[in-house]
Coordinates of N, CA, C and O in Angstrom, one line a residue:
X106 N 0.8 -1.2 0.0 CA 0.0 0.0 0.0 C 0.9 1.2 0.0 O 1.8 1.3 0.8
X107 N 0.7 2.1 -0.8 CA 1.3 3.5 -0.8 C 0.5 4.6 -0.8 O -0.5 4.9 -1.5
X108 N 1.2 5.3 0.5 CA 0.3 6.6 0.9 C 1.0 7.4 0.4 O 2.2 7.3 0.4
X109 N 0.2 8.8 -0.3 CA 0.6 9.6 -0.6 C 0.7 10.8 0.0 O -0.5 11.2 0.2
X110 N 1.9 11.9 0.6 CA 1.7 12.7 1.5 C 2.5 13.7 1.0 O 3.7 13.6 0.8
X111 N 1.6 15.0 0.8 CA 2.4 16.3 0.2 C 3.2 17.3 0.5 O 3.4 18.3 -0.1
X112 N 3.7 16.9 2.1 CA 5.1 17.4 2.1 C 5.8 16.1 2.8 O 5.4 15.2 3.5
X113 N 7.2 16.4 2.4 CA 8.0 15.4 3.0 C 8.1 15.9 4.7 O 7.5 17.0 5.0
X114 N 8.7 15.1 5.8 CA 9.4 15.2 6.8 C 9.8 16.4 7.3 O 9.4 17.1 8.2
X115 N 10.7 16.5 6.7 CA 11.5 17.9 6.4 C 10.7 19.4 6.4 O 10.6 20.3 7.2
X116 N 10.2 19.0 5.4 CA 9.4 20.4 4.9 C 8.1 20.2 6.6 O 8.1 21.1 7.3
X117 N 7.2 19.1 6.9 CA 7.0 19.5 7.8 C 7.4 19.9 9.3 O 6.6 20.5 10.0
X118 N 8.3 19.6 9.6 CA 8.9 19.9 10.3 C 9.6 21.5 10.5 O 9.8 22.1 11.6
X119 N 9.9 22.0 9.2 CA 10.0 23.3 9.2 C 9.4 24.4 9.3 O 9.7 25.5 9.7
X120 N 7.8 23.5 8.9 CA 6.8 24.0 8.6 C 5.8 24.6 10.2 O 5.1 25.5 10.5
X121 N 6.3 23.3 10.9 CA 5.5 23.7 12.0 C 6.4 24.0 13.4 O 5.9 24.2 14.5
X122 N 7.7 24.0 12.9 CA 8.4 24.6 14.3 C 8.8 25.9 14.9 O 9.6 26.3 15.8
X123 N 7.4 26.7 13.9 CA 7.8 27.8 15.0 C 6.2 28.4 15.8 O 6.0 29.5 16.2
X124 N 5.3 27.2 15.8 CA 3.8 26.5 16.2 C 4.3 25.8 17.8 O 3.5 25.7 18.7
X125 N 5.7 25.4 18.0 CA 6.3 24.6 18.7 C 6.4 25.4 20.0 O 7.0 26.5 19.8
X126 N 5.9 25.2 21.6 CA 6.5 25.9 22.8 C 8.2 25.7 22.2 O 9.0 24.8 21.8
X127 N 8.3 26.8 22.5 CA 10.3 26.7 22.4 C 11.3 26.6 23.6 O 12.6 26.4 23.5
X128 N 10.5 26.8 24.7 CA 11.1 26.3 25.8 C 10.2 26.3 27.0 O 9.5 27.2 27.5
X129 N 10.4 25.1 27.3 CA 9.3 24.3 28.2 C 10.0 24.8 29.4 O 11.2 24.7 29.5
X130 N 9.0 25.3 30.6 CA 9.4 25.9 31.9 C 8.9 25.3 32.9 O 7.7 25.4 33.0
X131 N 9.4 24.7 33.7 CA 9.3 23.9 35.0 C 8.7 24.7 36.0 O 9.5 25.6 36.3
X132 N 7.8 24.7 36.5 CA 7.6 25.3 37.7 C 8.4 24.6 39.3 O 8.6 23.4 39.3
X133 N 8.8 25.4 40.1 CA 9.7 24.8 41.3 C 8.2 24.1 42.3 O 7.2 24.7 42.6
X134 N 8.6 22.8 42.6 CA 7.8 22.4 43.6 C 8.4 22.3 44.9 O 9.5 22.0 45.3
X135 N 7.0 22.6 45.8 CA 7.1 22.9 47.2 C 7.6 21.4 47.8 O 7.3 20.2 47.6
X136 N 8.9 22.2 48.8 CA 9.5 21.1 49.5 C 8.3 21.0 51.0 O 7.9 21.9 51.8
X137 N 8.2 19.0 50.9 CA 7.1 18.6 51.7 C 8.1 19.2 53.5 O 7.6 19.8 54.5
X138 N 9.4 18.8 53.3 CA 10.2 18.7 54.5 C 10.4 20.3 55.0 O 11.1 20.3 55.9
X139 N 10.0 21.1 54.7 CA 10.0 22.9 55.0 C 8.3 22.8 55.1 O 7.7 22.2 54.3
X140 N 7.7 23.4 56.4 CA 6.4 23.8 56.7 C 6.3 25.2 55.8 O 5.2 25.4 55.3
X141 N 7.1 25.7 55.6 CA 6.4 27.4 54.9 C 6.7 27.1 53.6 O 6.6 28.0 52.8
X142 N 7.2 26.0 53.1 CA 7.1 25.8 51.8 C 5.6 25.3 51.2 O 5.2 24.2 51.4
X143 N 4.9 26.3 50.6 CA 2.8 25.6 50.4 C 3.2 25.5 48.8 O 3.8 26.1 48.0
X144 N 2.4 24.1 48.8 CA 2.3 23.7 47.7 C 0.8 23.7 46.7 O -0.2 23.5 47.4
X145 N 0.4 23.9 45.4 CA -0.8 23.4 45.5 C -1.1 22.0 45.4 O -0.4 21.0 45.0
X146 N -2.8 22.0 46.0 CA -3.1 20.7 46.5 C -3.5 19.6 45.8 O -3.8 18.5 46.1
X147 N -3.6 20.6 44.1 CA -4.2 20.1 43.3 C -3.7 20.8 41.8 O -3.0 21.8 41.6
X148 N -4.4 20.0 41.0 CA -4.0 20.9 39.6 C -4.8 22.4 39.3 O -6.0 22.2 39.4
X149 N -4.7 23.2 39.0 CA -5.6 23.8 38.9 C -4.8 25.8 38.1 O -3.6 26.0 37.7
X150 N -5.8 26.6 38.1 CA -5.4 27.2 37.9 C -5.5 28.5 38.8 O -6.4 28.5 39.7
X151 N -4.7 29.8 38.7 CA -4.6 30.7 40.0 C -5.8 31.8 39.6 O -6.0 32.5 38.6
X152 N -6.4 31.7 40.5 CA -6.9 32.7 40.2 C -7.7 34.1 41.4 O -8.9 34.5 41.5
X153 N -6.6 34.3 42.2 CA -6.9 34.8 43.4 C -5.4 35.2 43.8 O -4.7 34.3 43.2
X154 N -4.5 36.1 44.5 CA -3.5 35.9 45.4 C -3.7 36.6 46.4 O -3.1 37.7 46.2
X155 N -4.2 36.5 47.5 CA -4.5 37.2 48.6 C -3.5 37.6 49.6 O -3.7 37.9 50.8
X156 N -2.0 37.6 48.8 CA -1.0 38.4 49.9 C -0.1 38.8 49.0 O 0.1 38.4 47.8
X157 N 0.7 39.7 49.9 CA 1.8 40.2 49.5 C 3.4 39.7 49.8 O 3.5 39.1 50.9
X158 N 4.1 39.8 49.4 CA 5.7 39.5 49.8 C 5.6 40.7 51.0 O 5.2 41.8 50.9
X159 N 6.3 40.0 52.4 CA 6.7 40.5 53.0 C 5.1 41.0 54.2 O 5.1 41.9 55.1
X160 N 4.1 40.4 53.8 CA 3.0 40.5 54.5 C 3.3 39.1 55.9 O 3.4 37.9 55.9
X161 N 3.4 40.0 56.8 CA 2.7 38.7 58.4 C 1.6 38.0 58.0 O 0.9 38.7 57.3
X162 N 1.3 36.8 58.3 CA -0.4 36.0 58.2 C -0.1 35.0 59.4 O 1.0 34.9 59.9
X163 N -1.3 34.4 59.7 CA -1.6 33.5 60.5 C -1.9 32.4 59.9 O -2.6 32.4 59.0
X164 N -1.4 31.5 60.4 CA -2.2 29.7 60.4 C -3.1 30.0 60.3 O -3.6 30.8 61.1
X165 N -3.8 29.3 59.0 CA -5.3 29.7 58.7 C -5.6 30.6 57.6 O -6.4 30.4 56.7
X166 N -4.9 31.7 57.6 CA -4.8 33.0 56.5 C -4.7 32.5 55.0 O -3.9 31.6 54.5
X167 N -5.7 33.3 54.4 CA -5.6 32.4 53.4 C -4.6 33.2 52.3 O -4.2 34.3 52.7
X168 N -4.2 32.8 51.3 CA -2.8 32.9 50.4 C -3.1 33.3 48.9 O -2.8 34.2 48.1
X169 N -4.0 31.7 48.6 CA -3.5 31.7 46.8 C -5.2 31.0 46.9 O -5.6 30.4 47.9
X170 N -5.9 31.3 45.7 CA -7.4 31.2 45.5 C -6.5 30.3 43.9 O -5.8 30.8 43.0
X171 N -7.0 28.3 44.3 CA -7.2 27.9 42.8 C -8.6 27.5 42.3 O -9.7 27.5 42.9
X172 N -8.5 27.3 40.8 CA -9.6 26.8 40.7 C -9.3 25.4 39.8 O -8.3 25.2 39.1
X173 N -10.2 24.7 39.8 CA -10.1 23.7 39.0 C -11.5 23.1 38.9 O -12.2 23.0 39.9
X174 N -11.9 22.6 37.5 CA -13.5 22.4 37.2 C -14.7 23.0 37.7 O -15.8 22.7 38.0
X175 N -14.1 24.2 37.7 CA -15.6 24.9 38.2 C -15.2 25.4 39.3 O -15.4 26.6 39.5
X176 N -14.7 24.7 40.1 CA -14.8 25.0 42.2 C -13.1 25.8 42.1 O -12.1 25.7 41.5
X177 N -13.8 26.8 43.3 CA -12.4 27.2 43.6 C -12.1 26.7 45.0 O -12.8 26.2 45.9
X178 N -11.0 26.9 44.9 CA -10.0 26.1 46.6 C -9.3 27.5 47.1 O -8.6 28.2 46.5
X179 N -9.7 27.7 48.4 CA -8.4 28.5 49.1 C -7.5 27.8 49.8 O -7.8 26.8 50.4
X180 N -5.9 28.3 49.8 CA -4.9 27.7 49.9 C -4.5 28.5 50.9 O -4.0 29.6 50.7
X181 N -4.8 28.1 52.2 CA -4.2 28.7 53.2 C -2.7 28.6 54.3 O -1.9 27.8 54.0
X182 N -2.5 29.3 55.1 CA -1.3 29.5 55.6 C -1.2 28.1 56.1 O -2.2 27.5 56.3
X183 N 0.1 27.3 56.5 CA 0.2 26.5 57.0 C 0.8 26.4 58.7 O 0.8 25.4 59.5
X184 N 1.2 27.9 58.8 CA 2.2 28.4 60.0 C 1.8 30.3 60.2 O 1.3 31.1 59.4
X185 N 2.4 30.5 61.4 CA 2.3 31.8 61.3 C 3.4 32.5 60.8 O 4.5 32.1 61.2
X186 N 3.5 33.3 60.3 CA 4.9 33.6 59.5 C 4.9 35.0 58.5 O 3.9 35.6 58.4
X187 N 6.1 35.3 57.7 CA 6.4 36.0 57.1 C 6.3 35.7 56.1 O 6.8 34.5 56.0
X188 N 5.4 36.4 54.6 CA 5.5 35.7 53.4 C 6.6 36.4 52.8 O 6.7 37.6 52.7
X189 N 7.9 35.2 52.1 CA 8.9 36.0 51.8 C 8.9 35.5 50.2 O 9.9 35.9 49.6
X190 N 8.1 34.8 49.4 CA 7.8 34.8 48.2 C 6.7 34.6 47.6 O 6.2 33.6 48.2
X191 N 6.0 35.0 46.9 CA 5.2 34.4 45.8 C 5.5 34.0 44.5 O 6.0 34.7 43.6
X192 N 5.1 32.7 44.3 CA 5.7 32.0 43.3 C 5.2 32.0 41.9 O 5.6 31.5 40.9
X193 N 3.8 32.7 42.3 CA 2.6 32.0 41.3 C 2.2 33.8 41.0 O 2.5 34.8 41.6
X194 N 1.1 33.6 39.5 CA 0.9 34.7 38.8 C -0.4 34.5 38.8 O -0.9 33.4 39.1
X195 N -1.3 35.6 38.3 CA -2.6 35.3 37.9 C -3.1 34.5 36.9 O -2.4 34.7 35.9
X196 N -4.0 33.6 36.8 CA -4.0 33.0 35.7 C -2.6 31.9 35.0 O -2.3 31.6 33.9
X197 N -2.3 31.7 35.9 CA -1.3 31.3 35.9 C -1.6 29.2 36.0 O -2.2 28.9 37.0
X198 N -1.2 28.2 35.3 CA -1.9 27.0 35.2 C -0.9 26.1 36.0 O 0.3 26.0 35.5
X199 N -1.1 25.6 37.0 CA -0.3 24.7 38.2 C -0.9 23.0 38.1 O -2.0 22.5 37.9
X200 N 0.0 22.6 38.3 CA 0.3 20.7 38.4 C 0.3 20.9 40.4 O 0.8 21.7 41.3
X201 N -0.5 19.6 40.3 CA -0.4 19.4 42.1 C 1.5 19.2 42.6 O 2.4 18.5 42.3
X202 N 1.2 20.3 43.8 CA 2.7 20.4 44.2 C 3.5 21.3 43.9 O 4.4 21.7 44.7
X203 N 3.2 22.0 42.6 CA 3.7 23.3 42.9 C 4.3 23.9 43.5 O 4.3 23.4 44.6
X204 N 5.0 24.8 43.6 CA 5.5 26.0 44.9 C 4.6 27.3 44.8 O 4.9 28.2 44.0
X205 N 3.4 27.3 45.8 CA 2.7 28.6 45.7 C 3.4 30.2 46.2 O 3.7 31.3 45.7
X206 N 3.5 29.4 47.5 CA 4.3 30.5 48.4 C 5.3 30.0 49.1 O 5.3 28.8 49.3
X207 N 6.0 30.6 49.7 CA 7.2 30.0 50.4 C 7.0 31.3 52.2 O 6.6 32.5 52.1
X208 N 7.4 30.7 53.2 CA 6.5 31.7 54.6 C 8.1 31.0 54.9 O 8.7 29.9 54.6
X209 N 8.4 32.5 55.8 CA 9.7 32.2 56.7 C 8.8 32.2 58.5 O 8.2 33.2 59.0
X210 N 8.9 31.3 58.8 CA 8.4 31.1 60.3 C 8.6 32.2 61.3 O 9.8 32.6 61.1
X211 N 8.0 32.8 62.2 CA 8.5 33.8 63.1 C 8.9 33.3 64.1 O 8.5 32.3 64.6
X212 N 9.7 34.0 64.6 CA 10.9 33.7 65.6 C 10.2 33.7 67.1 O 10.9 33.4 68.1

């Protein structure tokens, strides 16, 4: 059987590599062994960030608003502490585990 196909390999390949992500970016995931490292809990996407770098919160305080199928989740503090990063953007599309925020513990 012979199929016939009107560009070679080549030509598609040229054709569609600039259709191509050109560089695939890893998001950093939250280390389980660090309490102020919050991960998300699920896949989902951001669509909320309810603090700032360098904001105090409480255990409990909430952080990062995902959503995924419809429902949204708030991602709350895990410790009381200093937020000393935000990891995550608006709209921004996350794999469970993630690194949302990163909290330095208070002394």
């Amino acid at each position: 059987m012979i199929i016939w196909a009107p560009f070679s390999y080549a030509q598609l390949s040229y054709l569609l590599t600039p259709l191509l992500p050109q560089k695939l970016e890893r998001h950093p995931k939250a280390e389980k062994s660090v309490k102020g490292s919050v991960g998300a809990p699920m896949p989902g996407k951001v669509v909320g960030i309810r603090v700032k770098e360098k904001e105090v919160v409480k255990k409990g305080s909430p952080l990062v608003v995902l959503s995924a199928m419809k429902m949204e989740t708030n991602v709350s503090a895990p410790i009381d502490g200093t937020v000393s990063k935000i990891s995550v953007k608006l709209n921004q599309t996350l794999e469970a585990g993630d690194l949302l925020v990163d909290i330095e513990p208070l002394s």
